Amino acid sequence: MVLQSSLKNCLQLSCILRTPKAGFGSTSGGLIIQSISNDVYQNLAVEDWIHDHVDLENQQVLFLWRNSPAVVIGRHQNPWQECDLRLLRQKNIKLARRRSGGGTVYHDLGNINLTFFTTRKKYERMENLKLVVKALKALRPQLDVHVTDRYDILLDRQYKISGTAAKLGRTTAYHHCTLLCNTDKFVLSSVLKSPYKGLKSNATPSVPASVKNLFEEDPSLTCEVLLDAIAEEYATQHHIDHHITLINPADETVLPGINNKTKELQTWEWVYGKTPKFNISTCFNMVYKDSVLDVKVDMDVKHGRIEACNMDLPEQWLPPALCSGLVKSLIGSKFCPKETTRLATTLLRVCPQDGELHNRWNLLCENMTMLM
Amino acid sequence: VCIHRVRSCSSIHFIKSKYVCVFDKSALKFSHQQRLFRTSAVSCGQIVQFKLSDIGEGITEVTVKEWYIKEGDSVSQFDSICEVQSDKASVTITSRYDGIIRKLHYNLDEVAYVGKPLVDIEIDASKGVAPEEDVVETPPMSHEEHTHQEIKGHKTLATPAVRRLAMENNIKLSEVVGTGKDNRILKEDILNYLAKQTGAILPPSPKSEIIPPLPKSETLPAAPKDKARKIPAPVSRPIVFSGKDKTEPITGFHKAMVKTMSAALKIPHFGYCDEIDLTQLVQLREELKPLAQIRGVKLSFMPFFIKAASLGLLQYPILNASLDESCQNITYKASHNIGVAMDTEQGLIVPNVKNVQVCSVFDIASELNRLQSLGSAGQLGTNDLTGGTFTLSNIGTIGGTYTKPVILPPEVAIGALGKIQVLPRFNGKGEVFKAQIMNVSWSADHRIIDGATMARFSNLWKSYLENPASMLLDLK
């Protein structure tokens, strides 16, 4: 049962979160909370907050959340390698980097996220996933779902319906996983396909898998039904009331300091700047008037910024001084189409005023930004 | 006075000691007992190998993904040292000790083993893990003197990491209650002090609960009793500001702006300012706004300003020109590509509306809408950002009246519009009325444009806007 959120609920929540020994009814073993927000950054910030501030010695926490369309990459991944950033920008799909490891996933409102918070000692992913499978089987005994040794949940032995990731701190840990109820698979597959060629990196790669929605197996399995079933199973196993407390990730009184965490997760420095060092070595063709030109580009990117850059253009197509000027300006600049466009167009103001030159310059810059 | 001190230590890990400075002159009297004062340059501690602890789930190896510290950094207990990854789990490894990092055993992306050394940390001499054989002997002073001397000489005990934390938060160590050994100030003490200051609710400390503030009520009753006492003279404390300067390199777009603005500086600018009465235009816009809304376009004042400028440029084409680098030739541009300076999150960008000379006010408004939404999404393309011939900057949306705008090369003129204010003015009959006044500040390249040309252009532009009906006569 989901209670309406009220001030009373929130205050009691803050009491529970900070002084676990002050019991509230029979919640001494665990707590189930659900976010009222669909903003991926706010929800990831809640995970951070609980991880940093809640004493989980005497109670564990289950956090339920859903996001509006977003791509979430793992802590040590490379967004250029994992998804089609151009498509994301076009479709206004958010990009977030979470603090846990693992691979890239696509979230929308048809996907539910479950986070299991425990002390570091009680960190046990298999147990959590078995709980989810048990809940699913209790709902629909005929469902063929099982947990693999890679911590995935498979439907019908072949379709992935859940992926897992975890974060371990000094005293606390969390394990979160997704569950595909009714996600747009078309958007999922197009967005998780990287168009960027020539990338060399040590970032954690994702392992692609065929996916299926639980909804396709049984149309009566909606997100609400599934959330409720999982909460029920968690409540049973932890000997607590089946009571879900709603939580507002923007409320500073309940979660002091949360808005700073949300902001940090949205910064360019976190989302892109935390990408491990990589190299992009590629070539592209430019069609200009009646000819096709080959351009070779080699760039080293560290902390999301261009550390080294080499450009090979047909001789004299653009004045060499201009090209080297562009290359020099790119060094230290963000590996970002916005930044590169602004940089290039500003530099054009101090170039000789020649329409032909401008057209060539713009063409080159547009092609360069396509790499980002 | 500096004394070279050699330590003998039975522990296997030790390093050569460096110079130790003794400040306490009274200690010179006691040849055996010395008071050592640790400065940040001193390093004479014991090196401990911090091993990678058990991750759980039977995991024996992990990959090092990020180092948060480097060799030579000082760390305090619970500071993050590095991030390792194992099978979809990201683990933050925190320090068990206070000290200085002396060695990192792995590079990025290398495999680290549970139970093997991860980093070498040099522990503070005064706060080591192993029993200390080189204990500092303090001269036999009374406790009050000891404390007094500490506060006077700022000798409060705290590790470098704790001092740094205090400094970053503008906290005086002498005001913090230390709860460690010998009243040593710990990281928790700083955090508690901060909590008291800001009233913030802090995470439950792993060691102890928040210490309640020293009861002030004890001192209050004393004051009213003692009426004979005068008001105590305020103690003037020197204001200590311990913020640090931050230097970062100029990169990317800012680097390009440096180049552009340096080139702009070479242009001899002259300015011309005027006041425009927009009372009639304000009324006209109110009437036209809903019509534009029906067609899905938001109508601001800018489309009128831009169109009026283009009409003016038809009469004074030299303002829509460009001077080549050698100042030998002027090119009169046929297209009026009027740039509009926009303020975005990332700073200034100047997209331009192409061929205003053949656009209607509605066309311009619609194009502006497109540029504005692309601009705020950060998706403006090179075509929209290049090819401008004349620029208008509406700084008035933020504020200001008169300004001195800088010409954007390769253009030769720019106009900056102040905010619209309601001011009293005299009408034709000598009566005072409420006028909507806006100021405009023009800058032009004095190498090819003279004051008279600028003034006449400005007057023409002004007349179109003060009497919008007159635009009808010259609209193409």
PDB file of N, CA and C in Angstrom, chain A residues 221-288:
ATOM      1  N   LEU A 221       1.194  -7.057 -16.158  1.00  0.00           N
ATOM      2  CA  LEU A 221       2.344  -6.684 -15.315  1.00  0.00           C
ATOM      3  C   LEU A 221       2.749  -5.251 -15.600  1.00  0.00           C
ATOM      4  N   THR A 222       2.169  -4.340 -14.833  1.00  0.00           N
ATOM      5  CA  THR A 222       2.539  -2.929 -14.973  1.00  0.00           C
ATOM      6  C   THR A 222       3.599  -2.599 -13.934  1.00  0.00           C
ATOM      7  N   CYS A 223       4.182  -1.395 -14.061  1.00  0.00           N
ATOM      8  CA  CYS A 223       5.208  -0.963 -13.112  1.00  0.00           C
ATOM      9  C   CYS A 223       4.664  -0.952 -11.689  1.00  0.00           C
ATOM     10  N   GLU A 224       3.435  -0.457 -11.545  1.00  0.00           N
ATOM     11  CA  GLU A 224       2.865  -0.360 -10.199  1.00  0.00           C
ATOM     12  C   GLU A 224       2.727  -1.743  -9.570  1.00  0.00           C
ATOM     13  N   VAL A 225       2.221  -2.692 -10.365  1.00  0.00           N
ATOM     14  CA  VAL A 225       2.027  -4.058  -9.868  1.00  0.00           C
ATOM     15  C   VAL A 225       3.369  -4.647  -9.426  1.00  0.00           C
ATOM     16  N   LEU A 226       4.383  -4.448 -10.249  1.00  0.00           N
ATOM     17  CA  LEU A 226       5.703  -5.026  -9.951  1.00  0.00           C
ATOM     18  C   LEU A 226       6.326  -4.386  -8.723  1.00  0.00           C
ATOM     19  N   LEU A 227       6.223  -3.041  -8.637  1.00  0.00           N
ATOM     20  CA  LEU A 227       6.796  -2.346  -7.472  1.00  0.00           C
ATOM     21  C   LEU A 227       6.167  -2.860  -6.196  1.00  0.00           C
ATOM     22  N   ASP A 228       4.863  -3.004  -6.250  1.00  0.00           N
ATOM     23  CA  ASP A 228       4.138  -3.453  -5.080  1.00  0.00           C
ATOM     24  C   ASP A 228       4.569  -4.868  -4.674  1.00  0.00           C
ATOM     25  N   ALA A 229       4.696  -5.740  -5.651  1.00  0.00           N
ATOM     26  CA  ALA A 229       5.077  -7.130  -5.368  1.00  0.00           C
ATOM     27  C   ALA A 229       6.459  -7.209  -4.737  1.00  0.00           C
ATOM     28  N   ILE A 230       7.381  -6.416  -5.256  1.00  0.00           N
ATOM     29  CA  ILE A 230       8.755  -6.444  -4.728  1.00  0.00           C
ATOM     30  C   ILE A 230       8.789  -5.882  -3.314  1.00  0.00           C
ATOM     31  N   ALA A 231       8.023  -4.792  -3.084  1.00  0.00           N
ATOM     32  CA  ALA A 231       7.971  -4.207  -1.750  1.00  0.00           C
ATOM     33  C   ALA A 231       7.385  -5.216  -0.768  1.00  0.00           C
ATOM     34  N   GLU A 232       6.367  -5.926  -1.203  1.00  0.00           N
ATOM     35  CA  GLU A 232       5.714  -6.959  -0.381  1.00  0.00           C
ATOM     36  C   GLU A 232       6.728  -8.031   0.027  1.00  0.00           C
ATOM     37  N   GLU A 233       7.497  -8.509  -0.933  1.00  0.00           N
ATOM     38  CA  GLU A 233       8.483  -9.558  -0.668  1.00  0.00           C
ATOM     39  C   GLU A 233       9.574  -9.054   0.276  1.00  0.00           C
ATOM     40  N   TYR A 234      10.016  -7.826   0.061  1.00  0.00           N
ATOM     41  CA  TYR A 234      11.057  -7.227   0.914  1.00  0.00           C
ATOM     42  C   TYR A 234      10.547  -7.097   2.341  1.00  0.00           C
ATOM     43  N   ALA A 235       9.285  -6.655   2.445  1.00  0.00           N
ATOM     44  CA  ALA A 235       8.687  -6.472   3.771  1.00  0.00           C
ATOM     45  C   ALA A 235       8.618  -7.820   4.501  1.00  0.00           C
ATOM     46  N   THR A 236       8.224  -8.849   3.776  1.00  0.00           N
ATOM     47  CA  THR A 236       8.128 -10.182   4.366  1.00  0.00           C
ATOM     48  C   THR A 236       9.493 -10.640   4.854  1.00  0.00           C
ATOM     49  N   GLN A 237      10.492 -10.539   3.992  1.00  0.00           N
ATOM     50  CA  GLN A 237      11.813 -11.055   4.347  1.00  0.00           C
ATOM     51  C   GLN A 237      12.476 -10.273   5.473  1.00  0.00           C
ATOM     52  N   HIS A 238      12.117  -9.008   5.622  1.00  0.00           N
ATOM     53  CA  HIS A 238      12.736  -8.204   6.677  1.00  0.00           C
ATOM     54  C   HIS A 238      11.847  -8.060   7.891  1.00  0.00           C
ATOM     55  N   HIS A 239      10.700  -8.745   7.886  1.00  0.00           N
ATOM     56  CA  HIS A 239       9.768  -8.722   9.014  1.00  0.00           C
ATOM     57  C   HIS A 239       9.333  -7.318   9.354  1.00  0.00           C
ATOM     58  N   ILE A 240       8.909  -6.595   8.332  1.00  0.00           N
ATOM     59  CA  ILE A 240       8.419  -5.229   8.571  1.00  0.00           C
ATOM     60  C   ILE A 240       7.052  -5.047   7.912  1.00  0.00           C
ATOM     61  N   ASP A 241       6.434  -3.900   8.200  1.00  0.00           N
ATOM     62  CA  ASP A 241       5.150  -3.581   7.573  1.00  0.00           C
ATOM     63  C   ASP A 241       5.356  -3.348   6.086  1.00  0.00           C
ATOM     64  N   HIS A 242       4.382  -3.762   5.306  1.00  0.00           N
ATOM     65  CA  HIS A 242       4.422  -3.445   3.884  1.00  0.00           C
ATOM     66  C   HIS A 242       3.944  -2.001   3.735  1.00  0.00           C
ATOM     67  N   HIS A 243       4.827  -1.080   4.000  1.00  0.00           N
ATOM     68  CA  HIS A 243       4.488   0.341   4.003  1.00  0.00           C
ATOM     69  C   HIS A 243       5.564   1.071   3.210  1.00  0.00           C
ATOM     70  N   ILE A 244       5.156   1.784   2.149  1.00  0.00           N
ATOM     71  CA  ILE A 244       6.145   2.503   1.345  1.00  0.00           C
ATOM     72  C   ILE A 244       6.081   3.979   1.701  1.00  0.00           C
ATOM     73  N   THR A 245       7.207   4.527   2.147  1.00  0.00           N
ATOM     74  CA  THR A 245       7.255   5.949   2.468  1.00  0.00           C
ATOM     75  C   THR A 245       7.689   6.727   1.232  1.00  0.00           C
ATOM     76  N   LEU A 246       6.903   7.744   0.875  1.00  0.00           N
ATOM     77  CA  LEU A 246       7.278   8.554  -0.286  1.00  0.00           C
ATOM     78  C   LEU A 246       8.319   9.590   0.122  1.00  0.00           C
ATOM     79  N   ILE A 247       9.241   9.847  -0.797  1.00  0.00           N
ATOM     80  CA  ILE A 247      10.330  10.771  -0.457  1.00  0.00           C
ATOM     81  C   ILE A 247      10.499  11.775  -1.601  1.00  0.00           C
ATOM     82  N   ASN A 248      10.679  13.030  -1.243  1.00  0.00           N
ATOM     83  CA  ASN A 248      10.843  14.076  -2.252  1.00  0.00           C
ATOM     84  C   ASN A 248      12.320  14.446  -2.351  1.00  0.00           C
ATOM     85  N   PRO A 249      12.973  14.119  -3.471  1.00  0.00           N
ATOM     86  CA  PRO A 249      14.413  14.351  -3.581  1.00  0.00           C
ATOM     87  C   PRO A 249      14.811  15.822  -3.660  1.00  0.00           C
ATOM     88  N   ALA A 250      13.834  16.723  -3.570  1.00  0.00           N
ATOM     89  CA  ALA A 250      14.223  18.129  -3.607  1.00  0.00           C
ATOM     90  C   ALA A 250      14.082  18.758  -2.225  1.00  0.00           C
ATOM     91  N   ASP A 251      13.645  17.959  -1.252  1.00  0.00           N
ATOM     92  CA  ASP A 251      13.350  18.505   0.071  1.00  0.00           C
ATOM     93  C   ASP A 251      14.584  18.553   0.959  1.00  0.00           C
ATOM     94  N   GLU A 252      15.096  19.754   1.165  1.00  0.00           N
ATOM     95  CA  GLU A 252      16.313  19.925   1.972  1.00  0.00           C
ATOM     96  C   GLU A 252      16.084  19.672   3.445  1.00  0.00           C
ATOM     97  N   THR A 253      14.838  19.787   3.894  1.00  0.00           N
ATOM     98  CA  THR A 253      14.609  19.598   5.325  1.00  0.00           C
ATOM     99  C   THR A 253      14.717  18.123   5.696  1.00  0.00           C
ATOM    100  N   VAL A 254      14.291  17.258   4.779  1.00  0.00           N
ATOM    101  CA  VAL A 254      14.376  15.821   5.042  1.00  0.00           C
ATOM    102  C   VAL A 254      15.760  15.300   4.680  1.00  0.00           C
ATOM    103  N   LEU A 255      16.313  15.839   3.597  1.00  0.00           N
ATOM    104  CA  LEU A 255      17.618  15.385   3.097  1.00  0.00           C
ATOM    105  C   LEU A 255      18.560  16.575   2.975  1.00  0.00           C
ATOM    106  N   PRO A 256      19.079  17.076   4.097  1.00  0.00           N
ATOM    107  CA  PRO A 256      19.913  18.280   4.009  1.00  0.00           C
ATOM    108  C   PRO A 256      21.151  18.050   3.174  1.00  0.00           C
ATOM    109  N   GLY A 257      21.371  18.953   2.250  1.00  0.00           N
ATOM    110  CA  GLY A 257      22.546  18.846   1.387  1.00  0.00           C
ATOM    111  C   GLY A 257      22.263  18.129   0.090  1.00  0.00           C
ATOM    112  N   ILE A 258      21.012  17.666  -0.115  1.00  0.00           N
ATOM    113  CA  ILE A 258      20.705  16.877  -1.308  1.00  0.00           C
ATOM    114  C   ILE A 258      20.823  17.695  -2.591  1.00  0.00           C
ATOM    115  N   ASN A 259      20.439  18.966  -2.547  1.00  0.00           N
ATOM    116  CA  ASN A 259      20.469  19.748  -3.777  1.00  0.00           C
ATOM    117  C   ASN A 259      21.879  19.956  -4.300  1.00  0.00           C
ATOM    118  N   ASN A 260      22.846  20.022  -3.398  1.00  0.00           N
ATOM    119  CA  ASN A 260      24.236  20.109  -3.842  1.00  0.00           C
ATOM    120  C   ASN A 260      24.659  18.841  -4.547  1.00  0.00           C
ATOM    121  N   LYS A 261      24.183  17.703  -4.017  1.00  0.00           N
ATOM    122  CA  LYS A 261      24.535  16.421  -4.640  1.00  0.00           C
ATOM    123  C   LYS A 261      23.921  16.340  -6.037  1.00  0.00           C
ATOM    124  N   THR A 262      22.670  16.805  -6.132  1.00  0.00           N
ATOM    125  CA  THR A 262      21.996  16.782  -7.437  1.00  0.00           C
ATOM    126  C   THR A 262      22.763  17.636  -8.432  1.00  0.00           C
ATOM    127  N   LYS A 263      23.169  18.823  -7.985  1.00  0.00           N
ATOM    128  CA  LYS A 263      23.895  19.734  -8.877  1.00  0.00           C
ATOM    129  C   LYS A 263      25.193  19.114  -9.341  1.00  0.00           C
ATOM    130  N   GLU A 264      25.891  18.470  -8.418  1.00  0.00           N
ATOM    131  CA  GLU A 264      27.193  17.898  -8.778  1.00  0.00           C
ATOM    132  C   GLU A 264      27.049  16.834  -9.846  1.00  0.00           C
ATOM    133  N   LEU A 265      25.982  16.047  -9.746  1.00  0.00           N
ATOM    134  CA  LEU A 265      25.769  14.975 -10.716  1.00  0.00           C
ATOM    135  C   LEU A 265      25.463  15.515 -12.111  1.00  0.00           C
ATOM    136  N   GLN A 266      25.048  16.788 -12.184  1.00  0.00           N
ATOM    137  CA  GLN A 266      24.698  17.356 -13.480  1.00  0.00           C
ATOM    138  C   GLN A 266      25.856  18.107 -14.128  1.00  0.00           C
ATOM    139  N   THR A 267      26.948  18.315 -13.367  1.00  0.00           N
ATOM    140  CA  THR A 267      28.022  19.126 -13.937  1.00  0.00           C
ATOM    141  C   THR A 267      28.713  18.406 -15.075  1.00  0.00           C
ATOM    142  N   TRP A 268      29.236  19.147 -16.018  1.00  0.00           N
ATOM    143  CA  TRP A 268      29.976  18.583 -17.142  1.00  0.00           C
ATOM    144  C   TRP A 268      31.192  17.828 -16.611  1.00  0.00           C
ATOM    145  N   GLU A 269      31.815  18.391 -15.567  1.00  0.00           N
ATOM    146  CA  GLU A 269      33.016  17.776 -14.999  1.00  0.00           C
ATOM    147  C   GLU A 269      32.741  16.359 -14.513  1.00  0.00           C
ATOM    148  N   TRP A 270      31.524  16.102 -13.999  1.00  0.00           N
ATOM    149  CA  TRP A 270      31.214  14.751 -13.526  1.00  0.00           C
ATOM    150  C   TRP A 270      30.789  13.861 -14.698  1.00  0.00           C
ATOM    151  N   VAL A 271      29.823  14.348 -15.490  1.00  0.00           N
ATOM    152  CA  VAL A 271      29.266  13.489 -16.542  1.00  0.00           C
ATOM    153  C   VAL A 271      30.302  13.145 -17.616  1.00  0.00           C
ATOM    154  N   TYR A 272      30.996  14.140 -18.109  1.00  0.00           N
ATOM    155  CA  TYR A 272      31.972  13.913 -19.187  1.00  0.00           C
ATOM    156  C   TYR A 272      33.414  13.904 -18.690  1.00  0.00           C
ATOM    157  N   GLY A 273      33.674  14.792 -17.709  1.00  0.00           N
ATOM    158  CA  GLY A 273      35.061  14.952 -17.242  1.00  0.00           C
ATOM    159  C   GLY A 273      35.630  13.728 -16.540  1.00  0.00           C
ATOM    160  N   LYS A 274      34.767  12.832 -16.056  1.00  0.00           N
ATOM    161  CA  LYS A 274      35.262  11.654 -15.357  1.00  0.00           C
ATOM    162  C   LYS A 274      35.554  10.497 -16.314  1.00  0.00           C
ATOM    163  N   THR A 275      35.483  10.760 -17.601  1.00  0.00           N
ATOM    164  CA  THR A 275      35.784   9.707 -18.571  1.00  0.00           C
ATOM    165  C   THR A 275      37.267   9.383 -18.505  1.00  0.00           C
ATOM    166  N   PRO A 276      37.630   8.101 -18.371  1.00  0.00           N
ATOM    167  CA  PRO A 276      39.049   7.747 -18.380  1.00  0.00           C
ATOM    168  C   PRO A 276      39.685   8.185 -19.694  1.00  0.00           C
ATOM    169  N   LYS A 277      40.975   8.401 -19.656  1.00  0.00           N
ATOM    170  CA  LYS A 277      41.696   8.894 -20.821  1.00  0.00           C
ATOM    171  C   LYS A 277      41.438   8.005 -22.038  1.00  0.00           C
ATOM    172  N   PHE A 278      41.194   8.620 -23.185  1.00  0.00           N
ATOM    173  CA  PHE A 278      41.009   7.815 -24.397  1.00  0.00           C
ATOM    174  C   PHE A 278      41.586   8.527 -25.605  1.00  0.00           C
ATOM    175  N   ASN A 279      41.712   7.756 -26.682  1.00  0.00           N
ATOM    176  CA  ASN A 279      42.246   8.295 -27.919  1.00  0.00           C
ATOM    177  C   ASN A 279      41.222   8.070 -29.030  1.00  0.00           C
ATOM    178  N   ILE A 280      41.070   9.067 -29.887  1.00  0.00           N
ATOM    179  CA  ILE A 280      40.199   8.889 -31.040  1.00  0.00           C
ATOM    180  C   ILE A 280      41.005   9.111 -32.302  1.00  0.00           C
ATOM    181  N   SER A 281      41.044   8.086 -33.115  1.00  0.00           N
ATOM    182  CA  SER A 281      41.856   8.114 -34.323  1.00  0.00           C
ATOM    183  C   SER A 281      40.967   7.702 -35.472  1.00  0.00           C
ATOM    184  N   THR A 282      40.603   8.680 -36.296  1.00  0.00           N
ATOM    185  CA  THR A 282      39.621   8.365 -37.326  1.00  0.00           C
ATOM    186  C   THR A 282      39.811   9.249 -38.540  1.00  0.00           C
ATOM    187  N   CYS A 283      39.105   8.929 -39.609  1.00  0.00           N
ATOM    188  CA  CYS A 283      39.125   9.805 -40.768  1.00  0.00           C
ATOM    189  C   CYS A 283      37.713   9.959 -41.299  1.00  0.00           C
ATOM    190  N   PHE A 284      37.485  11.073 -41.927  1.00  0.00           N
ATOM    191  CA  PHE A 284      36.158  11.291 -42.515  1.00  0.00           C
ATOM    192  C   PHE A 284      36.308  11.978 -43.864  1.00  0.00           C
ATOM    193  N   ASN A 285      35.240  11.877 -44.655  1.00  0.00           N
ATOM    194  CA  ASN A 285      35.228  12.511 -45.980  1.00  0.00           C
ATOM    195  C   ASN A 285      34.402  13.769 -45.935  1.00  0.00           C
ATOM    196  N   MET A 286      34.900  14.783 -46.614  1.00  0.00           N
ATOM    197  CA  MET A 286      34.116  16.005 -46.755  1.00  0.00           C
ATOM    198  C   MET A 286      33.832  16.217 -48.224  1.00  0.00           C
ATOM    199  N   VAL A 287      32.577  16.490 -48.539  1.00  0.00           N
ATOM    200  CA  VAL A 287      32.231  16.768 -49.933  1.00  0.00           C
ATOM    201  C   VAL A 287      32.204  18.266 -50.113  1.00  0.00           C
ATOM    202  N   TYR A 288      33.082  18.777 -50.935  1.00  0.00           N
ATOM    203  CA  TYR A 288      33.114  20.226 -51.164  1.00  0.00           C
ATOM    204  C   TYR A 288      33.100  20.518 -52.651  1.00  0.00           C
TER     205      TYR A 288
END
